[in-house]
């Protein structure tokens, strides 16, 4: 029953109540007209019955007309009044049919069809409404014509056929209307479901969704704004837009939104808003423009609170600053320790080198001096390894790209270590495969990696030999793949140990460190160098049989090779005695320079700080100045700047060479920026010292 008495009956009732005055007027007019064909008593009875029926219908449909849903009983009562009214009209038609006048039959047919089509037009809201208002009266009409009296002896077949056709058209129209209404109701149901879902989403989403006109008037605000800002939606609608922007952010946010409104597109802004309790909140809002159904341009925004993200960003910035401070402190510590270690090493390496070559020493004393020199060189290599690794780890190392022959560094390193290999009873061979052609890369760094590989291979091999293999193959984009393998017949390592070998301060096991020594930095440095050049590095090994360490680089091909740099001289190439000023605060270093240059024609003056150096160059003529950097009273950088600023023409081209334990690239650059011409690192290499003393005075004379 509830399925039959559906909600469509309420709409039918509302329309019925709304059309009551017009129906009563039509009823009165028809009753008056029919008095020309029927007895007036029948017409009055018809009008009276219709008046009662319509009155009852009005009572049963008023509630629906006012917009309320009716109970099934009230719907049934209203439907009954409709049925009664239809029966009354169909009865009037039946009386006209049996009146015996042709005009009566015509009026009856017209009246019956009018009732049916009226039901089709106005009772489409509910299937049961059409059945009561149209189908049942139509069935009654056809039954009356077929079974009732026929005073005019009309041929019933064509009459019934046409009436049936008209009734069929009416039914078809109703079915189509009901189908359209059903689709309309389904669409409305989907729309209501969608609205409910969107409302549920808007009401429960944590982000704040807002819709505003371009003039700032609010159109929509999601309820989540109360959770975020403390204001209710009603409170916000009573205030203009942008009222609660933070005073510091309000001007630029307004400017950004004005630009968005003018040029279109989308914007994402981060700014502060004021909570109802007065606190400031960070929000991130995505702004965009949309076109409303009326064609107006509106601004839609989705905001979310980002206080937690801002706090995290602040924490990350502070952490980065702390990390940068720690890195700076580490760099300062590294620079200071490097300087402090290199300063005494300068004297140890220098004097032990001089002492071991002295002809006045007994054989055992010369041997001991050689051991001291070797130990100092080992210590210097350790300092250099720590420095190299720290620079590589900090990303402070850049690779050079210069033409080189790949076979040259391989054979040079092999030749350098051949004597060491033979001393251990090992063979050292070099093999090449493929067409060895010039490449563009950093040959010095390749030598550094290869030197470490070969040194380790010789150190960990007690019998057999070491083989260096160079392989060059074509690669894409006019490049070549250079692979270098160093294979030995030494102690070997396990696969698990190989995975750790390229980490810093790591060796195969503690016994290796005790037996063979080393810091465990060499392979870590090699790995970072190769990776810095975009290559790959690795190893394979069998314990007790040997190991193979390799690296691969893909480098551009080149046609031009740079000329080989001449070896540094072992003597001075001077046209006249060299007048040298040594500025050094450590007496042992001044004595070392004097000892190294004793065999040569060099006149040495010394100064212990920058102030003394400035006085010396003003009072005497020198061909070259060796200037320490870290000194008391006045440092070397300041002294150099003062000398360069002196108004003495002979000092403009005076070569000033930094002689310092500060060897980091930025430290070297500071020396050059201060006006120094070159850099000589401590511990001093005699060959490098002689090369500097030979080059710069001659260059200064040529420039003069």
XYZ file of C-alpha atoms in Angstrom:
704
model
C 0.000 0.000 0.000
C 2.785 2.444 0.895
C 4.439 1.746 -2.462
C 1.197 2.638 -4.298
C 0.500 5.697 -2.209
C 3.852 7.277 -3.052
C 5.157 10.811 -2.513
C 3.913 11.801 -5.967
C 0.367 11.881 -4.551
C 1.380 14.811 -2.334
C 2.452 16.767 -5.385
C -0.787 15.775 -7.147
C -2.778 16.935 -4.110
C -0.957 20.262 -3.995
C -1.674 20.882 -7.694
C -5.321 19.808 -7.202
C -5.778 22.259 -4.331
C -4.120 25.010 -6.343
C -6.541 24.457 -9.319
C -9.734 24.298 -7.220
C -11.155 27.739 -8.160
C -10.628 27.166 -11.879
C -12.221 23.675 -11.742
C -15.268 24.968 -9.919
C -15.697 27.708 -12.508
C -15.430 25.160 -15.334
C -17.854 22.823 -13.519
C -20.456 25.583 -13.164
C -20.082 26.563 -16.818
C -20.461 22.965 -18.040
C -23.527 22.424 -15.811
C -25.137 25.528 -17.245
C -24.407 24.504 -20.841
C -25.660 20.971 -20.350
C -29.125 22.258 -19.347
C -29.730 22.644 -23.101
C -29.376 18.889 -23.555
C -30.328 17.410 -20.167
C -32.978 18.085 -17.542
C -32.019 20.901 -15.307
C -32.424 18.672 -12.243
C -29.588 16.375 -13.510
C -27.324 19.366 -14.105
C -28.000 20.766 -10.622
C -27.330 17.338 -9.074
C -24.036 17.164 -11.009
C -23.004 20.638 -9.787
C -23.967 19.836 -6.191
C -22.074 16.540 -6.183
C -18.982 18.228 -7.659
C -19.154 20.980 -5.049
C -19.176 18.447 -2.213
C -16.438 16.364 -3.858
C -14.163 19.386 -4.467
C -14.749 20.591 -0.901
C -13.683 17.225 0.479
C -10.723 17.247 -1.948
C -9.689 20.671 -0.653
C -9.758 19.395 2.916
C -7.678 16.339 1.971
C -5.066 18.300 -0.040
C -4.532 21.507 1.933
C -1.732 20.019 4.063
C 0.171 18.945 0.945
C -0.366 22.365 -0.625
C 1.302 23.922 2.437
C 4.383 21.767 1.826
C 3.913 19.005 4.364
C 3.983 15.294 3.685
C 0.667 13.501 4.115
C -0.017 10.240 5.859
C -1.088 7.209 3.776
C -4.662 7.609 5.108
C -4.819 11.251 4.025
C -3.381 10.367 0.621
C -6.028 7.655 0.229
C -8.780 10.113 1.187
C -7.544 12.686 -1.321
C -7.293 9.992 -3.998
C -10.881 8.963 -3.240
C -12.139 12.515 -3.858
C -10.342 12.516 -7.200
C -11.996 9.242 -8.106
C -15.404 10.595 -7.048
C -14.948 13.699 -9.168
C -13.935 11.631 -12.202
C -16.975 9.334 -11.738
C -19.211 12.410 -11.593
C -17.825 13.762 -14.867
C -17.988 10.362 -16.579
C -21.623 9.951 -15.374
C -22.509 13.325 -16.903
C -21.062 12.049 -20.167
C -23.100 8.847 -19.919
C -26.308 10.870 -19.499
C -25.409 12.896 -22.597
C -24.735 9.643 -24.555
C -28.175 8.214 -23.829
C -30.001 11.551 -24.356
C -30.926 10.435 -27.898
C -29.600 13.616 -29.551
C -26.569 13.510 -31.856
C -25.209 16.605 -30.122
C -25.453 14.715 -26.815
C -23.322 11.838 -28.179
C -20.745 14.331 -29.497
C -20.670 16.190 -26.168
C -20.419 12.892 -24.250
C -17.452 11.732 -26.320
C -15.789 15.135 -25.973
C -16.387 15.184 -22.234
C -15.029 11.655 -21.699
C -11.871 12.348 -23.694
C -11.388 15.689 -21.906
C -11.448 13.957 -18.527
C -8.934 11.334 -19.725
C -6.542 13.927 -21.214
C -6.937 16.150 -18.153
C -5.797 13.192 -16.042
C -2.882 12.630 -18.425
C -1.813 16.240 -18.048
C -2.328 16.696 -14.300
C -2.069 13.246 -12.711
C 1.362 12.262 -14.006
C 3.042 12.699 -10.592
C 1.988 9.224 -9.462
C 1.033 6.056 -11.383
C -1.892 5.410 -9.023
C -3.058 8.960 -9.624
C -3.381 8.361 -13.357
C -5.049 5.001 -12.793
C -7.713 6.634 -10.627
C -8.047 9.856 -12.624
C -7.615 8.506 -16.150
C -7.427 4.728 -16.557
C -10.511 3.825 -14.545
C -12.665 6.570 -16.145
C -11.379 5.495 -19.561
C -12.297 1.860 -18.881
C -15.711 2.995 -17.700
C -16.185 5.036 -20.883
C -15.365 2.102 -23.148
C -17.580 -0.269 -21.146
C -20.522 2.157 -21.266
C -20.277 2.610 -25.043
C -19.917 -1.120 -25.591
C -22.513 -2.400 -23.104
C -24.769 0.591 -22.431
C -27.828 1.821 -24.391
C -27.326 3.091 -27.969
C -30.444 5.192 -28.701
C -28.986 6.641 -31.912
C -28.057 3.194 -33.240
C -24.541 4.397 -33.952
C -22.087 1.909 -35.520
C -20.046 1.037 -32.421
C -17.000 -0.462 -34.108
C -15.509 2.803 -35.503
C -16.591 4.730 -32.404
C -14.993 2.217 -30.052
C -11.919 2.003 -32.262
C -11.322 5.753 -32.237
C -12.086 6.019 -28.514
C -9.670 3.161 -27.847
C -7.052 4.874 -30.045
C -7.494 8.153 -28.127
C -7.279 6.269 -24.847
C -4.113 4.520 -26.090
C -2.536 7.851 -27.028
C -3.357 9.163 -23.566
C -1.837 6.087 -21.913
C 1.298 6.330 -24.049
C 1.657 9.964 -23.123
C 1.256 9.112 -19.462
C 3.839 6.307 -19.672
C 6.337 8.623 -21.338
C 5.626 11.310 -18.771
C 6.034 8.840 -15.921
C 9.329 7.597 -17.433
C 10.601 11.170 -17.726
C 9.491 11.867 -14.189
C 11.221 8.715 -12.976
C 14.492 9.789 -14.591
C 14.001 13.252 -13.152
C 13.482 11.826 -9.677
C 16.558 9.590 -10.060
C 18.587 12.615 -11.103
C 17.229 14.537 -8.147
C 18.114 11.643 -5.855
C 21.652 11.552 -7.221
C 21.868 15.310 -6.821
C 20.651 15.103 -3.240
C 23.130 12.300 -2.540
C 25.922 14.343 -4.103
C 24.913 17.413 -2.123
C 24.842 15.366 1.070
C 28.278 13.942 0.312
C 29.742 17.329 -0.552
C 28.153 18.867 2.511
C 29.478 16.058 4.687
C 32.916 16.523 3.131
C 32.832 20.304 3.515
C 31.531 20.036 7.080
C 34.143 17.519 8.192
C 37.252 18.349 6.167
C 40.037 19.944 8.171
C 40.930 22.340 5.350
C 38.922 25.547 5.090
C 37.087 25.982 1.779
C 35.901 29.480 0.907
C 34.180 31.100 -2.065
C 34.241 34.873 -2.514
C 33.320 37.415 -5.136
C 36.202 39.403 -6.568
C 35.021 42.424 -4.552
C 35.606 40.419 -1.349
C 32.031 39.458 -0.496
C 31.814 36.003 1.039
C 29.673 33.374 -0.692
C 30.589 30.195 1.142
C 32.752 29.164 4.084
C 33.170 25.572 5.279
C 32.378 24.892 8.961
C 35.982 23.754 9.549
C 36.901 27.442 9.845
C 35.558 27.394 13.403
C 38.058 24.703 14.385
C 40.902 26.533 12.664
C 40.246 30.173 13.591
C 37.737 29.994 16.428
C 35.118 32.065 14.559
C 31.779 30.632 13.502
C 30.691 30.824 9.873
C 28.004 33.332 10.829
C 30.570 35.615 12.510
C 32.793 35.552 9.449
C 29.921 36.335 7.080
C 29.186 39.441 9.125
C 32.746 40.769 8.554
C 34.466 41.811 5.303
C 36.963 39.479 3.702
C 40.679 39.766 4.661
C 39.713 41.243 8.054
C 41.658 38.633 10.004
C 44.914 38.742 8.028
C 48.015 39.420 10.121
C 48.907 43.135 9.833
C 52.386 42.344 8.514
C 51.055 40.001 5.826
C 47.869 41.816 4.846
C 49.403 44.290 2.312
C 51.343 41.785 0.232
C 48.587 39.131 0.342
C 46.081 41.685 -0.980
C 48.519 42.658 -3.749
C 49.016 39.008 -4.738
C 45.259 38.389 -4.869
C 44.679 41.561 -6.896
C 47.247 40.326 -9.417
C 45.516 36.916 -9.488
C 42.129 38.535 -10.109
C 43.612 40.617 -12.918
C 45.707 38.008 -14.733
C 44.051 34.709 -13.701
C 45.809 31.438 -13.010
C 46.499 29.962 -9.585
C 48.532 31.011 -6.557
C 49.712 29.265 -3.405
C 50.512 31.635 -0.554
C 51.771 31.134 2.976
C 50.769 33.827 5.452
C 49.472 34.403 8.961
C 45.901 34.887 10.185
C 44.647 35.951 13.593
C 42.786 33.416 15.718
C 39.803 34.540 17.776
C 41.986 34.288 20.893
C 44.467 36.753 19.355
C 47.230 34.285 18.462
C 48.788 34.199 14.986
C 48.419 31.044 12.858
C 50.365 30.097 9.759
C 48.184 28.921 6.873
C 48.880 27.823 3.313
C 46.149 28.668 0.818
C 45.619 27.640 -2.797
C 43.731 30.381 -4.673
C 42.023 29.984 -8.053
C 39.340 31.576 -10.183
C 36.072 29.904 -11.257
C 33.015 31.016 -13.216
C 29.651 30.773 -11.446
C 26.447 29.533 -13.061
C 25.470 33.169 -13.609
C 28.758 33.846 -15.435
C 30.389 35.821 -12.615
C 34.093 35.325 -11.864
C 34.635 34.159 -8.295
C 37.691 33.245 -6.221
C 37.817 29.853 -4.543
C 40.392 29.047 -1.882
C 41.462 26.008 0.129
C 43.422 26.774 3.307
C 45.201 24.509 5.730
C 47.012 25.246 8.955
C 50.787 24.749 8.700
C 52.038 25.768 12.129
C 53.619 22.328 12.585
C 55.327 22.537 9.187
C 56.616 26.040 9.919
C 57.965 24.857 13.253
C 59.685 21.966 11.484
C 61.092 24.308 8.836
C 62.441 26.580 11.560
C 63.939 23.566 13.286
C 65.508 22.401 10.008
C 66.951 25.858 9.345
C 68.416 25.943 12.835
C 69.754 22.417 12.369
C 71.317 23.423 9.058
C 72.890 26.459 10.684
C 74.237 24.270 13.468
C 75.563 21.814 10.884
C 77.189 24.644 8.953
C 78.707 25.964 12.153
C 79.947 22.464 12.980
C 81.367 22.097 9.458
C 83.041 25.491 9.762
C 84.454 24.517 13.150
C 85.642 21.236 11.661
C 87.262 23.090 8.767
C 88.929 25.532 11.149
C 90.129 22.667 13.315
C 91.392 20.798 10.273
C 93.189 23.882 8.963
C 94.790 24.603 12.338
C 95.791 20.981 12.945
C 97.185 20.684 9.442
C 99.245 23.817 10.000
C 100.449 22.708 13.412
C 101.391 19.239 12.155
C 103.090 20.443 9.004
C 105.202 23.039 10.800
C 107.285 20.545 12.849
C 107.158 18.042 9.979
C 108.798 20.680 7.804
C 111.897 20.583 10.001
C 111.808 16.793 10.522
C 111.440 15.938 6.829
C 113.842 18.628 5.707
C 116.685 18.004 8.136
C 116.342 14.208 8.021
C 116.615 14.432 4.241
C 119.748 16.553 4.486
C 121.217 14.435 7.266
C 120.827 11.089 5.516
C 122.819 12.382 2.554
C 125.657 13.694 4.721
C 128.991 11.981 3.917
C 130.195 12.532 7.485
C 127.765 10.019 9.014
C 128.703 6.455 9.829
C 126.742 3.816 7.948
C 124.553 2.964 10.938
C 123.879 6.637 11.651
C 122.959 7.208 8.012
C 120.619 4.214 8.241
C 118.963 5.633 11.333
C 118.598 9.016 9.610
C 116.970 7.294 6.674
C 114.507 5.580 9.015
C 113.633 8.940 10.568
C 113.118 10.420 7.098
C 110.925 7.513 5.983
C 108.862 7.730 9.158
C 108.369 11.466 8.706
C 107.293 10.940 5.097
C 104.784 8.308 6.308
C 103.443 10.743 8.876
C 103.152 13.409 6.189
C 101.231 10.995 3.971
C 98.855 10.320 6.879
C 98.250 14.054 7.310
C 97.666 14.392 3.568
C 95.231 11.437 3.578
C 93.149 12.903 6.386
C 93.171 16.262 4.608
C 92.208 14.703 1.263
C 89.365 12.675 2.761
C 87.972 15.655 4.666
C 88.015 17.791 1.540
C 86.373 15.048 -0.527
C 83.726 14.473 2.129
C 82.979 18.213 2.254
C 82.745 18.445 -1.542
C 85.656 20.885 -1.661
C 87.561 18.996 -4.382
C 87.099 19.718 -8.078
C 88.364 17.520 -10.882
C 90.205 18.969 -13.850
C 89.532 18.054 -17.469
C 92.756 18.084 -19.477
C 93.947 15.938 -22.376
C 96.103 12.977 -21.312
C 97.283 9.639 -22.612
C 95.710 6.907 -20.385
C 98.803 4.746 -20.718
C 101.106 7.461 -19.364
C 99.901 7.573 -15.709
C 99.609 3.773 -15.624
C 103.187 3.177 -16.737
C 104.512 6.097 -14.667
C 103.091 4.697 -11.413
C 104.229 1.185 -12.315
C 107.764 2.453 -12.989
C 107.726 4.383 -9.714
C 106.940 1.227 -7.696
C 108.942 -1.301 -9.741
C 111.960 -1.070 -7.435
C 109.740 -1.571 -4.360
C 108.139 -4.652 -5.965
C 111.507 -6.159 -6.916
C 112.770 -5.602 -3.376
C 109.973 -7.909 -2.185
C 110.764 -10.465 -4.871
C 107.643 -9.655 -6.913
C 107.087 -9.122 -10.616
C 105.250 -5.997 -11.783
C 103.837 -6.045 -15.308
C 101.630 -3.686 -17.331
C 99.167 -4.874 -19.996
C 96.968 -2.879 -22.368
C 93.901 -3.968 -24.360
C 92.054 -2.059 -27.031
C 92.986 1.098 -28.882
C 94.554 3.444 -26.328
C 93.621 6.973 -27.436
C 93.915 10.367 -25.684
C 91.100 11.255 -23.291
C 89.919 14.335 -21.424
C 90.145 13.935 -17.643
C 92.094 14.453 -14.420
C 95.285 12.435 -14.849
C 96.615 13.496 -11.424
C 93.598 12.023 -9.628
C 93.858 8.842 -11.701
C 97.515 8.554 -10.639
C 96.446 8.987 -7.001
C 93.952 6.100 -7.234
C 96.344 3.874 -9.146
C 99.181 4.586 -6.691
C 96.980 3.446 -3.816
C 95.919 0.280 -5.654
C 99.489 -0.657 -6.565
C 100.926 0.198 -3.141
C 98.320 -2.002 -1.448
C 98.883 -4.839 -3.943
C 102.632 -4.843 -3.292
C 102.175 -4.466 0.483
C 99.766 -7.415 0.774
C 101.631 -9.766 -1.623
C 104.532 -11.848 -0.388
C 105.154 -13.986 -3.464
C 104.157 -14.033 -7.119
C 103.492 -10.688 -8.728
C 101.221 -7.788 -9.531
C 99.634 -7.105 -12.930
C 98.234 -3.782 -14.040
C 95.767 -4.016 -16.949
C 94.519 -0.986 -18.906
C 91.434 -1.561 -21.091
C 89.925 1.077 -23.352
C 86.659 0.538 -25.231
C 84.373 2.832 -27.244
C 81.366 4.397 -25.483
C 78.449 6.598 -26.529
C 78.640 10.308 -27.414
C 82.241 10.183 -28.665
C 83.504 8.920 -25.302
C 85.608 5.961 -24.262
C 85.383 3.608 -21.289
C 88.710 3.396 -19.456
C 89.053 0.429 -17.072
C 92.120 -0.163 -14.915
C 92.592 -3.452 -13.033
C 95.311 -4.206 -10.480
C 95.541 -7.955 -9.821
C 97.859 -9.527 -7.222
C 98.636 -12.971 -5.814
C 98.458 -11.812 -2.220
C 96.498 -12.727 0.874
C 93.047 -11.951 -0.541
C 89.901 -11.076 1.410
C 86.387 -12.439 1.785
C 83.354 -11.006 -0.020
C 82.002 -9.616 3.254
C 85.301 -7.819 3.879
C 85.293 -6.358 0.343
C 81.995 -4.606 1.057
C 83.663 -2.746 3.954
C 87.040 -1.978 2.386
C 85.908 1.246 0.713
C 84.575 2.733 3.971
C 86.715 5.137 5.961
C 89.046 3.839 8.666
C 88.212 0.260 7.632
C 90.569 -2.635 6.881
C 89.945 -6.320 6.366
C 90.461 -7.076 10.067
C 92.449 -5.896 13.061
C 95.309 -8.309 12.322
C 95.872 -6.652 8.949
C 96.288 -3.292 10.656
C 98.725 -4.736 13.192
C 100.754 -6.601 10.570
C 100.743 -4.210 7.640
C 99.858 -0.831 9.173
C 97.809 1.869 7.494
C 94.872 4.108 8.417
C 92.144 2.583 6.285
C 91.585 5.884 4.466
C 93.257 5.099 1.147
C 90.463 3.114 -0.514
C 87.790 5.436 0.896
C 89.623 8.331 -0.762
C 89.903 6.347 -4.007
C 86.169 5.628 -3.984
C 85.234 9.262 -3.530
C 87.685 10.398 -6.225
C 86.315 7.901 -8.756
C 82.704 8.760 -7.899
C 83.564 12.463 -8.164
C 84.663 11.755 -11.745
C 81.391 9.887 -12.420
C 82.966 6.428 -12.458
C 82.632 3.117 -10.640
C 85.051 1.272 -8.365
C 85.119 -2.241 -6.948
C 87.082 -5.379 -6.156
C 86.948 -9.169 -6.324
C 89.039 -11.562 -4.281
C 89.631 -15.148 -3.205
C 91.211 -15.574 0.246
C 94.702 -16.990 -0.060
C 94.833 -16.582 -3.850
C 94.790 -12.858 -4.491
C 92.636 -9.835 -5.263
C 91.715 -7.646 -8.196
C 90.863 -3.994 -7.608
C 89.420 -2.012 -10.501
C 87.889 1.295 -11.474
C 86.061 2.450 -14.606
C 85.677 5.937 -16.062
C 83.767 7.108 -19.122
C 85.694 10.108 -20.477
C 85.440 12.206 -23.659
C 87.872 11.500 -26.472
C 90.263 14.228 -27.582
C 92.791 14.740 -30.345
C 95.219 17.159 -28.682
C 97.662 16.206 -25.946
C 99.312 18.766 -23.673
C 103.068 18.843 -23.588
C 104.670 17.009 -20.720
C 105.648 19.261 -17.834
C 109.378 19.328 -17.340
C 110.649 17.754 -14.132
C 111.474 20.159 -11.332
C 115.195 21.044 -11.268
C 117.655 19.781 -8.704
C 119.792 22.940 -8.979
C 119.271 26.678 -9.333
C 119.224 28.299 -12.764
C 120.376 31.835 -11.943
C 122.140 34.504 -13.961
C 123.441 36.217 -10.801
C 123.557 35.537 -7.058
C 120.053 35.415 -5.613
C 119.180 37.905 -2.891
C 116.549 36.130 -0.783
C 114.501 37.372 2.176
C 113.127 34.539 4.360
C 110.276 35.733 6.609
C 109.672 32.975 9.176
C 108.983 33.109 12.916
C 110.226 29.564 13.632
C 114.017 29.528 13.900
C 114.358 25.879 12.873
C 112.540 26.590 9.608
C 114.858 29.518 8.849
C 117.796 27.255 9.526
C 116.324 24.565 7.255
C 116.030 26.986 4.316
C 119.616 28.046 4.884
C 120.745 24.410 4.962
C 118.823 23.492 1.808
C 120.246 26.471 -0.111
C 123.758 26.274 1.318
C 125.197 24.576 -1.798
C 123.876 27.347 -4.062
C 124.743 30.967 -4.740
C 122.036 32.478 -2.547
C 122.410 35.443 -0.176
C 119.861 34.973 2.606
C 118.393 37.629 4.906
C 115.825 36.675 7.540
C 112.928 38.358 9.313
C 110.832 36.947 12.146
C 107.525 38.731 11.421
C 105.721 40.951 8.947
C 106.862 44.241 10.428
C 110.524 43.238 10.119
C 109.877 42.106 6.550
C 108.403 45.498 5.593
C 111.431 47.282 7.072
C 113.844 44.932 5.287
C 112.315 45.360 1.799
C 112.293 49.141 2.220
C 115.969 49.271 3.200
C 117.427 46.538 0.970
C 117.026 45.128 -2.506
C 115.835 41.511 -2.819
C 115.148 39.285 -5.789
C 112.519 37.206 -3.976
C 110.697 36.957 -0.628
C 109.662 33.688 1.030
C 106.802 34.778 3.322
C 105.296 32.690 6.109
C 101.606 33.372 6.801
C 100.966 32.753 10.499
C 103.410 34.903 12.486
C 103.259 37.057 15.626
C 103.207 40.882 15.546
C 102.100 40.960 11.881
C 101.023 38.018 9.729
C 102.274 37.384 6.210
C 99.024 38.318 4.423
C 98.938 41.776 6.055
C 102.637 42.316 5.419
C 102.195 41.428 1.726
C 99.334 43.915 1.339
C 101.435 46.652 2.963
C 104.420 45.896 0.702
C 102.242 45.979 -2.399
C 100.844 49.334 -1.286
C 104.308 50.939 -0.778
C 105.184 53.654 -3.271
C 108.469 52.085 -4.360
C 108.688 51.048 -8.035
C 111.202 48.252 -7.345
C 108.688 46.568 -5.032
C 105.893 46.426 -7.628
C 107.379 43.387 -9.352
C 109.087 41.847 -6.313
C 108.107 38.138 -6.232
C 106.561 37.222 -2.872
C 106.055 33.487 -2.397
C 103.888 32.100 0.384
C 105.883 29.565 2.427
C 103.316 28.099 4.783
C 101.743 24.996 6.209
C 98.336 26.381 5.130
C 97.765 24.205 2.070
C 93.973 24.048 1.726
C 92.684 25.519 -1.569
C 90.890 28.409 0.102
C 94.025 29.158 2.122
C 96.128 29.169 -1.048
C 93.615 31.503 -2.683
C 93.813 33.913 0.266
C 97.564 34.127 -0.267
C 97.116 34.962 -3.942
C 94.357 37.479 -3.148
C 96.687 39.248 -0.705
C 99.191 39.878 -3.510
C 101.496 36.868 -3.287
C 102.709 35.367 -6.545
C 102.952 31.656 -5.719
C 102.550 29.112 -2.939
C 105.142 26.799 -1.407
C 103.658 24.321 1.041
C 105.286 22.889 4.127
C 106.935 20.462 4.534
C 109.094 21.971 1.830
C 110.152 19.769 -1.046
C 113.692 20.738 -2.068
C 112.965 20.280 -5.772
C 109.877 22.471 -5.551
C 111.850 25.130 -3.622
C 114.577 25.206 -6.274
C 111.970 25.409 -9.044
C 110.326 28.441 -7.427
C 113.660 30.189 -6.823
C 114.672 29.576 -10.442
C 111.381 30.653 -12.016
C 110.250 33.846 -10.322
C 113.415 35.994 -10.292
C 113.930 35.280 -14.003
C 110.271 36.053 -14.697
C 110.575 39.345 -12.762
C 113.650 40.368 -14.759
C 111.886 39.601 -18.030
C 108.866 41.655 -16.939
C 111.117 44.578 -15.943
